[in-house]
Structure formats: structure tokens, C-alpha cells
């Protein structure tokens, strides 16, 4: 039992042992995660029990979530809806490719209509569905489900395809970017050094050779040593980083950038957000719901002399930028666009670094929206892009 699940975790580089697997089987045998009723088995209960038995370090939760999702994908949705759904609905059994004409024929629903229609579908639908244009299912053109195509739907239970969902009905534990990541190239740090303004501050720790020579000469040849504070880069940086979702494709490059930024700038403050900035951010992804930092407080805390740098792929549904309640995770009271305007107004020296290849920017509506909101100050995460960013911020 669960041997394939065990090997899936090992393949994901999780340090799980046979003893821990036996502990999980013993817990299941004692009914610690079993059916609530004869025809309803809770995958949620099994998830938390398996994580408790198999994962000993919180930093591995994200890897466990991905491996668990890959093994059990489609068995049960993690939603806020109270209605129990058939466990086979979201299993993907075929790949349907739509022609350009079919995609052009699909019109995105308005926000209110989309949410209202989803509620009706949950009440009406009685079985699994695939390949259609109406019911919740897979591989079709319906605005609800996964694996198909719809320009503005609700992704439920499976992986995204066109990355345009306006809501995502699943749970995910993001992880912090690793600031100890070894750089793939030293050129990233060299590019960041274009943004430098040195100042001497702190204790006198460094020999001032010219002043020592002058003082010794004036003192009839008797040595008179003069010390000065060390020179430090006086530039202040406020770094806001998108994490999770489509940013998973860029983790290594963003970690390299994050590591370089931490080593180059003494005055660095950083926060995380998901997809678009809203009314709060966080510093620790394991506690992102418990330790929130209101965006208003961040704006008030740091002076205008901070250089504001966003790092994100800006790839999302346009609703997430323009619509109140557009966040895929909660009902935000104000659109992300309003918060971006406030941040860029509060910090005149700002820029957006995008790890997505610049060649695809023109095909992503959300990227065009973000570009406009930051005053066309968006640059690719490349050496030239970093140099252009630093040159802009240093003016």
C-alpha cells in the first residue's frame, strides 16, 4: 500500500524513509485519516497526516505539496465550496488541442457572471465531465475545470495551461527564495554594482593613508595614524518579489538575483507578494497568512530615497490587476492597479524586473497592463536588462 506514493516522494528528492512510511501505514490502520462516511473519504485528512509522518523539516513542505499533487491530482478538489464533488471529475484522460478559430470563438465572461455561473454549476452538475463547453471538467472550453482552454475561467483541481485563470481553487505552500544560492554567473553582481553611492559611516576601522602621511609630516616625522570609517554602498533598496504559481518556472534565476542583491546592498528591505500587489505582503512564506504587513504601513515606513524594485513575471488574468476581488487567493477590496499606483507614486525611483522572456511580453495582456502602470519601466531578467535597470535607478 502506498509504495508508488513513497517512490514519488523519493523521486522529488524528499528524504523519506521506510520507517516513516510504516508509521504512516500504522496511523491509517488506526483510523487517524479515514472515511467520514461510507461514501466520502477525505484527501485533506490524509494529506495532513502524511505530511506529519513523512516530512520533518518545514522547508520541505513545498516539495511535498508538489509531489503530493502530482501523485493524487484530480482525486479531490481543495475548495471553499461545501458541496462534495465526485473524485473522478478532474482526472485528465485526453489532450484536446483547439484551433485558432475555436479559441477566437470563446468569449470571456464578466466577473460577476463568472462567479454566479460557477455557483449554479456546482448545484446542478451530478457527474464527471470532460471536453465540453459548459460543465466543470477537463480538456474542454468550459470556464470551469482544468486542462482545456478559456481566456478567463476558474481553474479547479489541476495544472494550468494558458495561465489566464481569474481564480485558482487549490492550496499551495510557497517557499522563501534562498538568499544563499550560489550565483551561476558573477556578471549579475557586476551589473548590480552600477547602482552604487558610497559613504563612510560607522566606527573608524580603515587606515586613511594620505591623512596619516600628512599628519606624520606635520608632527616632525613621528607616526600619527589616522583612521576613517569603512566605505559602504549607501543606496537603499526596497525589493518586492512575486512568489508561487507561474514564478515556479523562474525560481533558480530569481534566487541568484536575490542572493546578489543581498550581498551588494547593505540597506535592503524585501517582501513577498503573489501575482500582483494588494493590501498586504509578507516576509516569510511559511507564515504568510499569520504575519501580514499592510501595504499602507510599508509605504509609510520607508522614505522616498528607497529604490523600489519589483521582481515578477506579471503573468496572470487581467482581472487580478483591474478588478476588486480579482486575487486568485482572496477577495481583495481594491484592485491591484490601485496599489501599484500608490507604490510607484510613493517611490519615484522604481522599476520592474521580469524573468519571462521578452519575446512573449506582447502576447500577455497582464504584462502590458503592468508595463503601463509602472511607466514602461519594465526590464528583462538578463544582464543587459539589469544594467538598464540600475542605470535608470541611479539617475
CSV table of C-alpha atoms in Angstrom, one decimal, residues 30-279:
chain,number,residue,atom,x,y,z
A,30,UNK,CA,-5.7,3.1,13.5
A,31,UNK,CA,-8.2,5.3,11.6
A,32,UNK,CA,-6.4,8.6,12.0
A,33,UNK,CA,-7.4,9.6,8.5
A,34,UNK,CA,-10.3,7.6,7.2
A,35,UNK,CA,-13.8,7.9,5.7
A,36,UNK,CA,-16.1,10.3,7.4
A,37,UNK,CA,-19.0,8.4,5.8
A,38,UNK,CA,-19.2,5.1,3.8
A,39,UNK,CA,-19.1,7.0,0.5
A,40,UNK,CA,-16.9,10.0,1.4
A,41,UNK,CA,-13.1,9.8,2.0
A,42,UNK,CA,-11.2,13.0,2.9
A,43,UNK,CA,-8.0,13.5,1.0
A,44,UNK,CA,-7.4,16.6,3.1
A,45,UNK,CA,-7.1,14.4,6.3
A,46,UNK,CA,-4.7,12.1,4.5
A,47,UNK,CA,-2.6,15.0,3.3
A,48,UNK,CA,-2.0,16.4,6.7
A,49,UNK,CA,-1.4,13.0,8.3
A,50,UNK,CA,1.1,12.1,5.5
A,51,UNK,CA,2.9,15.4,5.9
A,52,UNK,CA,3.1,14.9,9.6
A,53,UNK,CA,4.6,11.4,9.4
A,54,UNK,CA,6.8,11.9,6.4
A,55,UNK,CA,8.2,15.5,6.4
A,56,UNK,CA,10.4,16.5,9.3
A,57,UNK,CA,11.5,19.9,8.1
A,58,UNK,CA,9.2,22.8,7.2
A,59,UNK,CA,11.4,24.0,4.3
A,60,UNK,CA,10.4,20.7,2.5
A,61,UNK,CA,6.6,21.4,2.7
A,62,UNK,CA,6.6,23.0,-0.8
A,63,UNK,CA,8.3,20.0,-2.4
A,64,UNK,CA,5.9,17.7,-0.6
A,65,UNK,CA,2.9,19.7,-1.8
A,66,UNK,CA,4.1,19.4,-5.4
A,67,UNK,CA,4.8,15.6,-5.2
A,68,UNK,CA,1.5,15.0,-3.4
A,69,UNK,CA,-0.4,17.0,-6.1
A,70,UNK,CA,1.4,15.1,-8.9
A,71,UNK,CA,0.5,11.7,-7.4
A,72,UNK,CA,-3.1,12.4,-6.3
A,73,UNK,CA,-4.0,15.0,-8.9
A,74,UNK,CA,-7.7,15.1,-9.7
A,75,UNK,CA,-8.8,12.9,-6.8
A,76,UNK,CA,-10.3,15.7,-4.8
A,77,UNK,CA,-10.6,19.4,-5.0
A,78,UNK,CA,-9.3,21.7,-2.2
A,79,UNK,CA,-12.1,24.3,-2.4
A,80,UNK,CA,-14.1,26.6,-0.2
A,81,UNK,CA,-17.3,25.2,-1.5
A,82,UNK,CA,-19.2,22.9,0.9
A,83,UNK,CA,-20.6,20.7,-1.8
A,84,UNK,CA,-18.9,17.2,-2.1
A,85,UNK,CA,-17.8,16.6,-5.7
A,86,UNK,CA,-17.1,13.2,-7.4
A,87,UNK,CA,-13.5,12.3,-7.1
A,88,UNK,CA,-13.1,11.3,-10.7
A,89,UNK,CA,-14.2,14.6,-12.3
A,90,UNK,CA,-10.8,16.2,-12.7
A,91,UNK,CA,-8.8,13.3,-14.0
A,92,UNK,CA,-7.2,14.2,-17.3
A,93,UNK,CA,-7.6,11.4,-19.8
A,94,UNK,CA,-7.0,13.1,-23.1
A,95,UNK,CA,-5.4,16.1,-24.6
A,96,UNK,CA,-7.6,18.3,-26.7
A,97,UNK,CA,-6.0,21.0,-28.9
A,98,UNK,CA,-8.2,23.8,-30.1
A,99,UNK,CA,-7.8,25.5,-33.4
A,100,UNK,CA,-7.2,29.3,-33.6
A,101,UNK,CA,-10.8,29.7,-34.8
A,102,UNK,CA,-12.2,27.7,-31.8
A,103,UNK,CA,-10.2,29.8,-29.4
A,104,UNK,CA,-11.3,33.0,-31.0
A,105,UNK,CA,-14.9,31.9,-30.7
A,106,UNK,CA,-14.7,31.7,-26.9
A,107,UNK,CA,-15.7,34.9,-25.2
A,108,UNK,CA,-14.6,35.6,-21.6
A,109,UNK,CA,-17.4,36.0,-19.1
A,110,UNK,CA,-17.7,39.1,-17.0
A,111,UNK,CA,-16.5,38.8,-13.4
A,112,UNK,CA,-19.9,38.7,-11.7
A,113,UNK,CA,-21.4,36.4,-14.3
A,114,UNK,CA,-18.4,34.0,-14.0
A,115,UNK,CA,-18.8,33.7,-10.2
A,116,UNK,CA,-22.6,33.3,-10.4
A,117,UNK,CA,-22.4,30.7,-13.1
A,118,UNK,CA,-19.9,28.6,-11.1
A,119,UNK,CA,-22.3,28.5,-8.1
A,120,UNK,CA,-25.1,27.3,-10.4
A,121,UNK,CA,-22.9,24.6,-12.0
A,122,UNK,CA,-22.0,23.3,-8.5
A,123,UNK,CA,-25.6,23.0,-7.7
A,124,UNK,CA,-26.7,21.4,-11.0
A,125,UNK,CA,-23.9,19.1,-12.0
A,126,UNK,CA,-24.3,15.5,-11.0
A,127,UNK,CA,-21.3,13.7,-12.5
A,128,UNK,CA,-17.9,14.0,-14.1
A,129,UNK,CA,-17.4,15.7,-17.4
A,130,UNK,CA,-14.7,16.2,-19.9
A,131,UNK,CA,-14.2,18.0,-23.2
A,132,UNK,CA,-17.3,20.2,-23.1
A,133,UNK,CA,-18.1,23.9,-23.0
A,134,UNK,CA,-20.5,24.1,-20.0
A,135,UNK,CA,-19.9,21.8,-17.1
A,136,UNK,CA,-17.0,21.6,-14.6
A,137,UNK,CA,-14.4,19.2,-16.1
A,138,UNK,CA,-11.3,18.7,-18.1
A,139,UNK,CA,-9.9,19.4,-21.6
A,140,UNK,CA,-12.8,21.5,-22.8
A,141,UNK,CA,-13.7,25.1,-23.3
A,142,UNK,CA,-15.8,25.4,-20.2
A,143,UNK,CA,-14.8,28.3,-17.9
A,144,UNK,CA,-14.6,25.8,-15.0
A,145,UNK,CA,-12.1,23.0,-14.6
A,146,UNK,CA,-8.6,22.4,-16.0
A,147,UNK,CA,-6.6,21.2,-18.9
A,148,UNK,CA,-8.6,23.0,-21.6
A,149,UNK,CA,-8.8,26.5,-23.0
A,150,UNK,CA,-10.8,29.5,-21.8
A,151,UNK,CA,-9.4,33.1,-21.7
A,152,UNK,CA,-10.9,33.9,-18.2
A,153,UNK,CA,-12.0,30.9,-16.3
A,154,UNK,CA,-11.7,29.3,-12.8
A,155,UNK,CA,-9.0,26.6,-12.6
A,156,UNK,CA,-10.2,23.8,-10.4
A,157,UNK,CA,-8.1,20.8,-9.3
A,158,UNK,CA,-5.4,20.5,-11.9
A,159,UNK,CA,-2.5,22.2,-13.7
A,160,UNK,CA,-2.9,25.5,-15.6
A,161,UNK,CA,-2.4,25.6,-19.4
A,162,UNK,CA,-2.8,29.1,-20.7
A,163,UNK,CA,-2.2,30.8,-17.4
A,164,UNK,CA,-5.2,33.1,-17.6
A,165,UNK,CA,-7.4,31.8,-14.8
A,166,UNK,CA,-9.1,34.5,-12.7
A,167,UNK,CA,-9.4,32.2,-9.7
A,168,UNK,CA,-7.5,29.1,-8.6
A,169,UNK,CA,-9.3,26.6,-6.4
A,170,UNK,CA,-6.4,24.9,-4.8
A,171,UNK,CA,-4.0,25.3,-1.9
A,172,UNK,CA,-0.2,25.7,-2.1
A,173,UNK,CA,2.5,26.4,0.4
A,174,UNK,CA,5.1,28.7,-1.3
A,175,UNK,CA,8.7,28.7,-0.1
A,176,UNK,CA,11.0,31.6,0.5
A,177,UNK,CA,13.7,32.4,-2.1
A,178,UNK,CA,17.0,31.1,-1.0
A,179,UNK,CA,19.4,34.0,-0.5
A,180,UNK,CA,22.4,31.6,-0.1
A,181,UNK,CA,22.1,30.3,-3.6
A,182,UNK,CA,25.4,30.2,-5.4
A,183,UNK,CA,25.4,32.5,-8.4
A,184,UNK,CA,25.5,31.0,-11.8
A,185,UNK,CA,27.5,34.0,-13.1
A,186,UNK,CA,29.4,36.8,-11.3
A,187,UNK,CA,28.1,39.2,-14.0
A,188,UNK,CA,24.8,39.6,-12.2
A,189,UNK,CA,26.7,41.1,-9.2
A,190,UNK,CA,28.7,43.3,-11.6
A,191,UNK,CA,25.6,44.6,-13.2
A,192,UNK,CA,24.1,45.5,-9.8
A,193,UNK,CA,27.2,47.5,-8.9
A,194,UNK,CA,26.1,50.1,-11.3
A,195,UNK,CA,23.7,51.2,-8.6
A,196,UNK,CA,26.2,52.5,-6.0
A,197,UNK,CA,26.6,55.6,-3.9
A,198,UNK,CA,29.4,55.1,-1.4
A,199,UNK,CA,29.5,56.9,2.0
A,200,UNK,CA,31.7,56.5,5.1
A,201,UNK,CA,29.8,55.6,8.2
A,202,UNK,CA,30.2,53.7,11.4
A,203,UNK,CA,33.3,53.2,13.5
A,204,UNK,CA,36.8,54.2,12.4
A,205,UNK,CA,38.1,50.8,11.1
A,206,UNK,CA,40.1,51.7,8.0
A,207,UNK,CA,43.5,53.3,7.6
A,208,UNK,CA,43.5,56.7,6.0
A,209,UNK,CA,46.9,56.6,4.4
A,210,UNK,CA,47.0,60.1,2.8
A,211,UNK,CA,45.9,61.8,6.1
A,212,UNK,CA,48.3,59.6,8.1
A,213,UNK,CA,51.2,60.8,5.9
A,214,UNK,CA,50.2,64.5,6.2
A,215,UNK,CA,49.8,64.2,10.0
A,216,UNK,CA,53.1,62.4,10.4
A,217,UNK,CA,55.0,65.0,8.3
A,218,UNK,CA,53.4,67.8,10.4
A,219,UNK,CA,54.4,66.0,13.6
A,220,UNK,CA,58.1,66.2,12.7
A,221,UNK,CA,58.2,62.6,11.5
A,222,UNK,CA,56.6,61.0,14.5
A,223,UNK,CA,54.0,58.5,13.3
A,224,UNK,CA,50.4,59.8,13.6
A,225,UNK,CA,48.0,57.2,12.4
A,226,UNK,CA,44.6,58.4,11.1
A,227,UNK,CA,41.6,56.1,10.8
A,228,UNK,CA,38.3,56.5,8.9
A,229,UNK,CA,35.0,54.6,8.7
A,230,UNK,CA,34.7,51.9,6.0
A,231,UNK,CA,33.0,52.9,2.8
A,232,UNK,CA,29.6,51.3,2.2
A,233,UNK,CA,27.1,51.4,-0.6
A,234,UNK,CA,24.7,53.9,0.8
A,235,UNK,CA,21.9,53.1,-1.7
A,236,UNK,CA,18.6,51.9,-0.1
A,237,UNK,CA,16.6,49.2,-1.9
A,238,UNK,CA,13.0,48.0,-1.3
A,239,UNK,CA,12.6,44.7,-3.1
A,240,UNK,CA,9.1,43.3,-3.7
A,241,UNK,CA,9.2,39.7,-5.2
A,242,UNK,CA,6.4,37.7,-6.7
A,243,UNK,CA,6.4,34.1,-5.4
A,244,UNK,CA,4.5,30.9,-6.3
A,245,UNK,CA,2.3,29.9,-9.3
A,246,UNK,CA,3.9,30.8,-12.6
A,247,UNK,CA,7.0,32.1,-10.8
A,248,UNK,CA,8.0,28.5,-10.0
A,249,UNK,CA,9.4,28.4,-13.6
A,250,UNK,CA,11.9,31.1,-12.6
A,251,UNK,CA,13.0,30.1,-9.0
A,252,UNK,CA,16.7,29.5,-9.8
A,253,UNK,CA,17.2,32.7,-11.6
A,254,UNK,CA,15.3,34.8,-9.0
A,255,UNK,CA,17.3,33.1,-6.2
A,256,UNK,CA,20.5,34.1,-8.0
A,257,UNK,CA,19.3,37.6,-8.3
A,258,UNK,CA,18.2,37.7,-4.6
A,259,UNK,CA,21.5,36.4,-3.4
A,260,UNK,CA,23.4,39.0,-5.4
A,261,UNK,CA,21.1,41.8,-4.2
A,262,UNK,CA,21.6,40.8,-0.5
A,263,UNK,CA,25.4,40.8,-1.0
A,264,UNK,CA,25.6,44.1,-2.8
A,265,UNK,CA,23.2,46.3,-0.9
A,266,UNK,CA,23.6,46.9,2.9
A,267,UNK,CA,20.4,48.8,3.2
A,268,UNK,CA,17.9,46.2,1.8
A,269,UNK,CA,14.3,45.5,2.7
A,270,UNK,CA,12.3,42.8,1.0
A,271,UNK,CA,8.7,41.5,0.9
A,272,UNK,CA,6.8,38.8,-1.0
A,273,UNK,CA,3.5,39.1,-2.9
A,274,UNK,CA,1.6,36.7,-5.2
A,275,UNK,CA,0.9,37.7,-8.8
A,276,UNK,CA,0.0,41.3,-8.1
A,277,UNK,CA,0.5,43.6,-5.1
A,278,UNK,CA,-2.7,44.1,-3.0
A,279,UNK,CA,-3.3,45.4,0.5
